XYZ file of C-alpha atoms in Angstrom:
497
model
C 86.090 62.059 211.771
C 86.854 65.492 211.857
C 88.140 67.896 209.736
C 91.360 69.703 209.609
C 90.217 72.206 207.255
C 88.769 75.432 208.354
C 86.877 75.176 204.408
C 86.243 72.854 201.973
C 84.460 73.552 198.680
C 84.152 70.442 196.502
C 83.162 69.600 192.654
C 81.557 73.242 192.685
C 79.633 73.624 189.041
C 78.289 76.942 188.040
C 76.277 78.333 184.604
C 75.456 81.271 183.316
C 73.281 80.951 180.437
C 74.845 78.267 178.156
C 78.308 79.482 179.477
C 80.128 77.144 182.009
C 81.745 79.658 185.014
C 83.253 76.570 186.781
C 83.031 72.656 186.031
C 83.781 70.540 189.186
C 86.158 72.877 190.922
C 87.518 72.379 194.411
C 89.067 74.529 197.299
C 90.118 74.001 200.638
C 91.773 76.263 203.140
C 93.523 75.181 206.502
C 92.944 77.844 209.726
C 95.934 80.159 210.026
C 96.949 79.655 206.153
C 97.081 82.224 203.669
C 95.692 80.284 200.440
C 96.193 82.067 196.830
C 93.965 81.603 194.182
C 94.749 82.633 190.973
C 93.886 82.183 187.283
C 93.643 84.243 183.969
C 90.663 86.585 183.840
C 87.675 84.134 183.552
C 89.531 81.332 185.135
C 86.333 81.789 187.147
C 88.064 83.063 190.583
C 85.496 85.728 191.038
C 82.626 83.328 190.593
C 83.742 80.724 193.320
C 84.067 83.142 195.724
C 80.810 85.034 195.082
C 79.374 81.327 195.523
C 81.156 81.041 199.104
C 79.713 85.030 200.056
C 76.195 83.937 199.250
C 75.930 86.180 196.221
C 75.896 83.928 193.583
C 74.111 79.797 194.297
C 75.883 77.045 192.877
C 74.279 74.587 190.265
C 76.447 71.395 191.923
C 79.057 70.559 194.673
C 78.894 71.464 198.531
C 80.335 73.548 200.559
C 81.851 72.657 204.101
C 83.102 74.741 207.612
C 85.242 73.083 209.958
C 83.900 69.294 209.121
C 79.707 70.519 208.552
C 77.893 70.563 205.529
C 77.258 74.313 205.135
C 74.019 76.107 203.846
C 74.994 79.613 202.066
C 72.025 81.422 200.144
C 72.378 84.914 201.008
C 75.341 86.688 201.767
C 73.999 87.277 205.830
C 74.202 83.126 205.697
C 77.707 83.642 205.010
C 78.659 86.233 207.170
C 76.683 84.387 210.129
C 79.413 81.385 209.323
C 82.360 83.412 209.843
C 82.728 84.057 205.962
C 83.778 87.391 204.657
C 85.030 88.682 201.672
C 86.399 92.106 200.844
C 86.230 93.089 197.202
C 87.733 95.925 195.089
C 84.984 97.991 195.647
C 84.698 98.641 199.435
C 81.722 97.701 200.812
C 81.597 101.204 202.971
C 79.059 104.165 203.549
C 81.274 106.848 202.872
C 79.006 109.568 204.707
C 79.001 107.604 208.251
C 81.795 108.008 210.356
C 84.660 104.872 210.732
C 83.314 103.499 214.052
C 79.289 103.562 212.346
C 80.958 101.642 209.750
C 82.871 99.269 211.349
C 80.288 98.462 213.808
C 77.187 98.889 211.891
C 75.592 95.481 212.861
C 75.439 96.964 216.622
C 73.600 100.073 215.450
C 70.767 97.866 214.757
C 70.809 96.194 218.517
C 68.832 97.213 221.179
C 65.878 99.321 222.191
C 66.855 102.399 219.435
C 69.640 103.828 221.640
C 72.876 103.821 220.882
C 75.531 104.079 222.993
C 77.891 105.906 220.822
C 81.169 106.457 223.075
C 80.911 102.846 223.534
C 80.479 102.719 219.655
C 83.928 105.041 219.337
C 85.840 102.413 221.903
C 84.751 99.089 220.073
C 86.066 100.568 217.235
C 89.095 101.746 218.325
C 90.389 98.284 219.943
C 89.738 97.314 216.395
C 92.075 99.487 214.647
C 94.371 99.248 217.518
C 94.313 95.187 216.896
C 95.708 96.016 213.547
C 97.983 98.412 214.161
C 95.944 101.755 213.273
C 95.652 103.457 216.116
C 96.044 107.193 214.013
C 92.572 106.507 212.368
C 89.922 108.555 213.851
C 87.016 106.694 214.573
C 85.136 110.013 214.473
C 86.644 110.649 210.688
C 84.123 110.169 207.689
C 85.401 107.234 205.985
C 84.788 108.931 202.563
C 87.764 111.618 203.716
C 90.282 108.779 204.403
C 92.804 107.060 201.727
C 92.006 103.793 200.391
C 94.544 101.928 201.925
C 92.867 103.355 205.100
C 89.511 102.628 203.881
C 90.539 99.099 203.610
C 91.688 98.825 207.178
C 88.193 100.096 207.999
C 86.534 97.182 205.896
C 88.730 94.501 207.902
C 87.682 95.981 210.921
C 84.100 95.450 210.001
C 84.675 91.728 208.646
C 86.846 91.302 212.405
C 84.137 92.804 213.909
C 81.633 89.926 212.407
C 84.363 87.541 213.825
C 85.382 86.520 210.366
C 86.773 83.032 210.945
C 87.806 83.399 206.043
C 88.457 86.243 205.140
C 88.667 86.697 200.938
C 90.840 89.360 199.629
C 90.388 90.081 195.890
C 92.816 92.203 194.615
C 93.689 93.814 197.701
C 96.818 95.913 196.506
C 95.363 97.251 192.830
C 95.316 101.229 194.367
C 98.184 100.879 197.120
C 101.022 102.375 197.357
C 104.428 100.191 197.775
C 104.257 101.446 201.888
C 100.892 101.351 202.037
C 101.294 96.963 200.710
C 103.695 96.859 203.559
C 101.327 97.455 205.788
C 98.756 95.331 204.018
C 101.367 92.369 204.558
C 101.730 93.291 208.091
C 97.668 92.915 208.851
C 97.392 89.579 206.451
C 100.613 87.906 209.028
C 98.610 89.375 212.108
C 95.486 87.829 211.341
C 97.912 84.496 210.520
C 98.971 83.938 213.416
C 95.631 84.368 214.933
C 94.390 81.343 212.952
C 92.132 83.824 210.466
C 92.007 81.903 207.061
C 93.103 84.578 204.511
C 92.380 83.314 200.535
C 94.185 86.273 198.817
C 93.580 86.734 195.103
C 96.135 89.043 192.643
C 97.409 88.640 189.764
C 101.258 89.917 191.345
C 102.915 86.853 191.409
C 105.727 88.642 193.266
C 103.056 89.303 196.158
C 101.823 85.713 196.104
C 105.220 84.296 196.782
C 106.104 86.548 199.622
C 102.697 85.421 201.447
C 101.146 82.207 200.480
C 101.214 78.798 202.042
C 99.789 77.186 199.271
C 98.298 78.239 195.750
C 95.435 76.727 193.999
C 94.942 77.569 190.302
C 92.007 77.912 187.818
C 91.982 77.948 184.167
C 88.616 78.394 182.121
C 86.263 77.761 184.978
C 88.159 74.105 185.806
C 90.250 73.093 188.696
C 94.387 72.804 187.455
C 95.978 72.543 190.751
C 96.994 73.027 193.873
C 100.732 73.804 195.197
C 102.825 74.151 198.085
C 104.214 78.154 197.104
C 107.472 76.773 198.329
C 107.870 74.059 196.178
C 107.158 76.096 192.959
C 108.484 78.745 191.286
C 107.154 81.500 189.159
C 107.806 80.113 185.573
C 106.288 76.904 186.284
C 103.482 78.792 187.840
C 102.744 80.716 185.285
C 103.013 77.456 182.857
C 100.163 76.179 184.923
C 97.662 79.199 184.722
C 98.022 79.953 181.107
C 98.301 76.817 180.129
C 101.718 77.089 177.522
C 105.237 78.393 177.820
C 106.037 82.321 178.744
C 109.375 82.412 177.957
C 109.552 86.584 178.079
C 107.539 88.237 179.617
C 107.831 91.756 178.183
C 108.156 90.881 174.279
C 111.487 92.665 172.358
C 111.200 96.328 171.354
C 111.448 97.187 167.640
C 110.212 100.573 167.343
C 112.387 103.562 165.511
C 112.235 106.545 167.390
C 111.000 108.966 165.294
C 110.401 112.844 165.392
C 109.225 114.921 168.435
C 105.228 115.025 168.148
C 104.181 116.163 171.706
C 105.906 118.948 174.068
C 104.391 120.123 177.472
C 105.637 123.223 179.093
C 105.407 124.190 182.524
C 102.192 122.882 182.507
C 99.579 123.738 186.093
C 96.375 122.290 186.641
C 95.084 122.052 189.847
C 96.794 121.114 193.455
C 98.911 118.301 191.679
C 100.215 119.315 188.365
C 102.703 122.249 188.836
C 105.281 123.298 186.088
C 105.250 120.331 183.912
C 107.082 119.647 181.827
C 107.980 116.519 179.442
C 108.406 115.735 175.572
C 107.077 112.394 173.475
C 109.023 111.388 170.033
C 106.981 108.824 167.184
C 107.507 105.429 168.182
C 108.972 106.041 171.273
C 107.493 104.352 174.645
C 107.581 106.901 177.762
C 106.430 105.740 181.324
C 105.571 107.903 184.079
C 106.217 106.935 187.813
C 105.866 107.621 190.904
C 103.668 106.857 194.245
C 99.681 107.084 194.186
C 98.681 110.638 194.269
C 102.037 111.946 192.473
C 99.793 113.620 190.197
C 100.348 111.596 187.060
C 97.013 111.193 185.884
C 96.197 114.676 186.925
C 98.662 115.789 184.261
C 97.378 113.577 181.067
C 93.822 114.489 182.243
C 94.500 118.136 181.808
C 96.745 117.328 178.611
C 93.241 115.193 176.869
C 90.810 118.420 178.273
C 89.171 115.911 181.062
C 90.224 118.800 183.405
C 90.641 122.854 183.248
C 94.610 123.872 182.338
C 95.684 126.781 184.289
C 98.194 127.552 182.667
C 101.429 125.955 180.059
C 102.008 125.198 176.741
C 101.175 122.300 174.702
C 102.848 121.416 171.347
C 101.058 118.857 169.251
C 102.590 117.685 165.710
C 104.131 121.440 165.608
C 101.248 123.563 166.399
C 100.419 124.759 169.920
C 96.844 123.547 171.151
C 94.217 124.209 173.490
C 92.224 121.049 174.218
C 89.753 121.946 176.378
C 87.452 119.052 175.919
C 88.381 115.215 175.510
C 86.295 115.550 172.076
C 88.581 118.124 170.789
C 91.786 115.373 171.964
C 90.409 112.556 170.193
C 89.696 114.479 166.912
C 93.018 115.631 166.764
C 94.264 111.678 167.232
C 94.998 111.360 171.026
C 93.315 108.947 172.899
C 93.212 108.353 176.553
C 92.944 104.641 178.576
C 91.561 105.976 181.864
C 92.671 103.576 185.303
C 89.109 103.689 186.207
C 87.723 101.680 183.419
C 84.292 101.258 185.574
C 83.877 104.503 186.100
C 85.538 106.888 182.858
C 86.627 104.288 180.483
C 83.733 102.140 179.480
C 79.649 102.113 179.247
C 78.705 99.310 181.374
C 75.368 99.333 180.621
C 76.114 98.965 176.745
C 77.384 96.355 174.612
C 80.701 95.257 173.608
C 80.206 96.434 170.053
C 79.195 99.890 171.070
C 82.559 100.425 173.464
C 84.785 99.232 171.225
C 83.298 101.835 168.200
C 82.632 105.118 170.494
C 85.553 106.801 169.496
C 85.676 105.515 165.173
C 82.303 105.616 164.530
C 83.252 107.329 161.039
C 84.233 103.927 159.949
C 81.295 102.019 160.061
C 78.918 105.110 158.830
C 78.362 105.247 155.360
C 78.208 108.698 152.956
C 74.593 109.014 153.806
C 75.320 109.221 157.728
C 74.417 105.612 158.065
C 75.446 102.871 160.364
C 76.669 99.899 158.700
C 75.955 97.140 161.442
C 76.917 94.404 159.526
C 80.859 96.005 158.587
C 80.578 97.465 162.602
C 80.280 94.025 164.187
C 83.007 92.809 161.459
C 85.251 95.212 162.684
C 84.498 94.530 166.216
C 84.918 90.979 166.051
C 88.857 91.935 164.166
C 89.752 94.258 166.333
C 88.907 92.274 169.792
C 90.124 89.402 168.319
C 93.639 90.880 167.777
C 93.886 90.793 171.484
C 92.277 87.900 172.194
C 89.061 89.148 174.079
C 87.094 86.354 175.428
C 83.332 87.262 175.261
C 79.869 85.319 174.244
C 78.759 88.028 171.861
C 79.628 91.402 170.411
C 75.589 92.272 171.719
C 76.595 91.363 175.491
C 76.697 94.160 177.687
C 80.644 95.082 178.889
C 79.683 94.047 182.879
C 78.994 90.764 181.458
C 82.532 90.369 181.116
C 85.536 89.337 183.608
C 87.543 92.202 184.129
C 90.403 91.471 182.295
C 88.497 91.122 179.380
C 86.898 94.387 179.941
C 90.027 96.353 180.431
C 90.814 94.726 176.507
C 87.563 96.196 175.013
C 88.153 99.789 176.778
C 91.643 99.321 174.823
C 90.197 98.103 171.904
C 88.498 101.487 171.603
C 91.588 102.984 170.830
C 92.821 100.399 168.904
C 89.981 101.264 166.429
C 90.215 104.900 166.882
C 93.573 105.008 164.979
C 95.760 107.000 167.370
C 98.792 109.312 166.412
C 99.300 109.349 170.793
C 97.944 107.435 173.620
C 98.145 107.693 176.770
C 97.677 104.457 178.674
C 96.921 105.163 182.498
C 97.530 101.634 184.006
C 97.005 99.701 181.444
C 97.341 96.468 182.845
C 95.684 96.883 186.605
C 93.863 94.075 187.320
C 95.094 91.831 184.267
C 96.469 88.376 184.529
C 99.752 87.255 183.905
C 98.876 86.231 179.832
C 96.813 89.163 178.905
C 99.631 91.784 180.480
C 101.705 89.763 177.716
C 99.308 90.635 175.081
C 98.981 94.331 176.035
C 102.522 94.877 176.186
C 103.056 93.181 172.550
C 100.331 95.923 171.351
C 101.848 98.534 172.943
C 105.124 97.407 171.268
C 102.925 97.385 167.735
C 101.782 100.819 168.192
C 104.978 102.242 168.736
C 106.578 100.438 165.829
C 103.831 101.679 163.750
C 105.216 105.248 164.859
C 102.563 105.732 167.880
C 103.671 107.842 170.765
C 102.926 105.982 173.753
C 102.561 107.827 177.237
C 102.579 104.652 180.224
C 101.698 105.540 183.510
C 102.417 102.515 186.092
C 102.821 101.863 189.550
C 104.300 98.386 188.777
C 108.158 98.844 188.298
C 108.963 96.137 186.400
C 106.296 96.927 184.047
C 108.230 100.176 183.424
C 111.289 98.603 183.423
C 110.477 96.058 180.591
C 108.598 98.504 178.495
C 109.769 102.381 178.292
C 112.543 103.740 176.244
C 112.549 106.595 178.926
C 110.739 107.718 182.035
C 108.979 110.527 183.845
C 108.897 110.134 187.395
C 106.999 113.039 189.305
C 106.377 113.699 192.908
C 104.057 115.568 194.857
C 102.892 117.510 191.945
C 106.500 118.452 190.162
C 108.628 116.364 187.762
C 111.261 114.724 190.286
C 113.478 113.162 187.680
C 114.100 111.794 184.361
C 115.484 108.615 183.399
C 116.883 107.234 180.052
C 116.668 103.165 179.256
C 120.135 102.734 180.998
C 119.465 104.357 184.071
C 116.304 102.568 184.626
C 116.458 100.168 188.066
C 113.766 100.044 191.054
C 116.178 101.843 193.050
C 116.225 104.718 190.949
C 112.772 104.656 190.418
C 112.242 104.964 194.555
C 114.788 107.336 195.186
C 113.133 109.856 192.469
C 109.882 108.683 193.425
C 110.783 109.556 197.051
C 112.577 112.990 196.269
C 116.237 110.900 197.351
């Protein structure tokens, strides 16, 4: 009897250690669908998937294509099926040129010649398929945007004549015309009978292109849902596994004195007469598209990055920070977007991240490390926002990412902040942990915190600032108080309307 399901995955188990990743867990995707699959960080998403792309085995279960019992041990296994899967970090030599990329399994064919104008046209009726025709096949792919940079890497999958196609967290560094466009590709490839499984944490995203919606919680199998027949309370019910009855928790803070003030602050191509104030206790977002030059302003603000020129008032005195060690002394912290890259130590433990920055409180008079009182303190402070991790010893990339964007927050948690500047705080954070972030923020403010938020997610700047920056192309494009906060005001500043 055969099959009407492009995949089927069934009672997949997988351990790590003495740690259960997934316990019996099923999947199945129909051709043409677009399946979601979502869960808190550590449902154990990631792990199923890196089981389907070869990269990880699987202690139990089977896996099946169209009706046959299939064999996946290495990730070419998979890709010979028709499997691909395009994670957050693109897969891409950034030095080769978009047609050697997309079509790098050809420049291994052959007698050692290529044919390289062929290369160019193969590649071209590629991006064409999808709509792209302005990418230049001859273009480096490191000089393109990422949103173009993932066209390129479904180009290559197409090429491969990727039959499921895994997205993981496709939109996390888009732009809102840039998803658009995204949406446009996932329909195309639809109605060409390409399974898509698309995984995000944006329920607002899942809605608009899902079929159906299976959901993990703690490495087990909770569900599976027709997106039609559900909506997003009830779905969030089901991943978290309790009632969210707000979302973004009730503000209390008292707005207190003015402890920051930036004037006409330059640094760089993207930060050009800047200027913006912060008050104790007060909660202000910053907004805009990608490449606005948010973060290039709080990274010359912390001393990541040279100032040109401006003036910086700090708790009354006007300061020069010219390196981030200079910032944090003074009690401003920074929570950088890239936490892979320039917020955390991957390579170290959990204990050492979340002490980097308030070392002085586990050292004793002699100059001493007090291991015992550090691990204590660890344990309270990562506990406060519910971190889930074996032990405080385990090195950070042991951990989901979720939980790792917690313990690069935790830092500065235990670093006792006067001002913090949180640069996407929640990218890449399920439903329930964005909950628990947002309550902290809302602690640190009403413990008389200044809070700078940069987001790309509108609602999250809705719910949470008492007032926002939004900047454009380098310059401060607008200002807007609580009242005047709506997405349509947010564009139309965003967009210089």
């Amino acid at each position: 009897m055969q099959s009407n399901s492009r995949l089927e995955m069934k009672h997949i188990s997988k351990q790590f250690g003495g740690v259960t990743a997934l316990d019996e867990v099923s999947f199945e995707i129909k051709p043409g669908e677009v399946h979601a699959l979502i869960g808190e960080n550590g449902a154990g998403k990631s792990t199923l998937m890196k089981i389907l792309s070869g990269a990880y085995q699987k202690d139990k279960g089977e896996i099946l294509l169209e009706g046959q019992l299939a064999k996946i041990n290495t990730p070419k296994d998979a890709i010979d099926l028709g499997v691909a899967v395009i994670y957050q970090e693109f897969m891409l030599a950034p030095d080769l040129t978009v047609a050697e990329n997309i079509m790098i399994d050809k420049l291994s064919t052959g007698k050692g010649i290529i044919n390289w104008r062929k290369l160019k046209i193969l590649a071209k009726e590629q991006l064409s398929k999808l709509g792209f025709d302005e990418i230049d096949p001859g273009a480096k792919v490191g000089s393109l945007s990422v949103a173009y940079q993932q066209v390129v890497e479904i180009c290559k999958c197409l090429t491969r004549n990727a039959k499921v196609l895994v997205l993981d967290e496709p939109t996390a560094v888009l732009t809102f015309t840039e998803i658009q466009k995204l949406f446009e590709i996932i329909n195309r490839l639809k109605n060409e009978g390409v399974s898509i499984v698309y995984i995000s944490h944006r329920l607002e995203e899942i809605f608009e292109l899902s079929d159906r919606i299976t959901i993990l919680k703690d490495g087990g199998y909770v569900g599976c849902v027709n997106t039609n027949e559900i909506d997003k309370h009830r779905l969030v019910t089901m991943m978290v596994g309790r009632e969210l009855n707000q979302l973004f928790p009730d503000r209390h803070a008292k707005i207190g004195e003015e402890i920051l003030r930036v004037e006409a602050l330059h640094a760089g191509k993207l930060v050009n007469d800047v200027s913006f104030c912060l008050r104790a206790g007060e909660v202000l977002g910053f907004s805009g598209l990608v490449g606005a030059g948010r973060t290039e302003t709080m990274r010359a603000l912390f001393g990541v990055d040279p100032k040109e020129s401006g003036k910086v008032t700090y708790f009354g005195k006007e300061i020069i920070f010219k390196e981030p060690k200079q910032a944090i002394q003074q009690g401003l912290g920074l929570l950088s977007e890239d936490r892979k890259k320039q917020g955390l130590m991957l390579e170290q433990s959990i204990r050492i991240n979340t002490t980097l920055a308030a070392m002085h409180k586990a050292v004793n008079k002699f100059g001493i490390v007090n291991h015992k009182k550090e691990k204590e303190y660890v344990k309270e402070i990562l506990g406060s926002i519910s971190t889930k991790y074996g032990s405080p010893e385990d090195n950070v990339n042991s951990l989901s990412g979720g939980n790792q964007q917690k313990v690069a927050l935790a830092k500065w948690i235990a670093a006792d902040c006067k001002c913090i500047i949180l640069d996407e705080p929640t990218r890449g954070v399920d439903v329930g942990a964005k909950m628990e972030i947002y309550k902290l923020i809302n602690e640190l403010a009403e413990k008389g915190v200044g809070v700078i938020m940069i987001s790309s997610e509108m609602p999250e700047i809705i719910g949470m600032c008492d007032r926002v920056i939004v900047m454009r192309q380098g310059i401060v494009s607008g200002e807007l108080t609580r009242d005047e906060l709506s997405e349509d005001n947010l564009i139309k500043s965003a967009m210089g309307v």
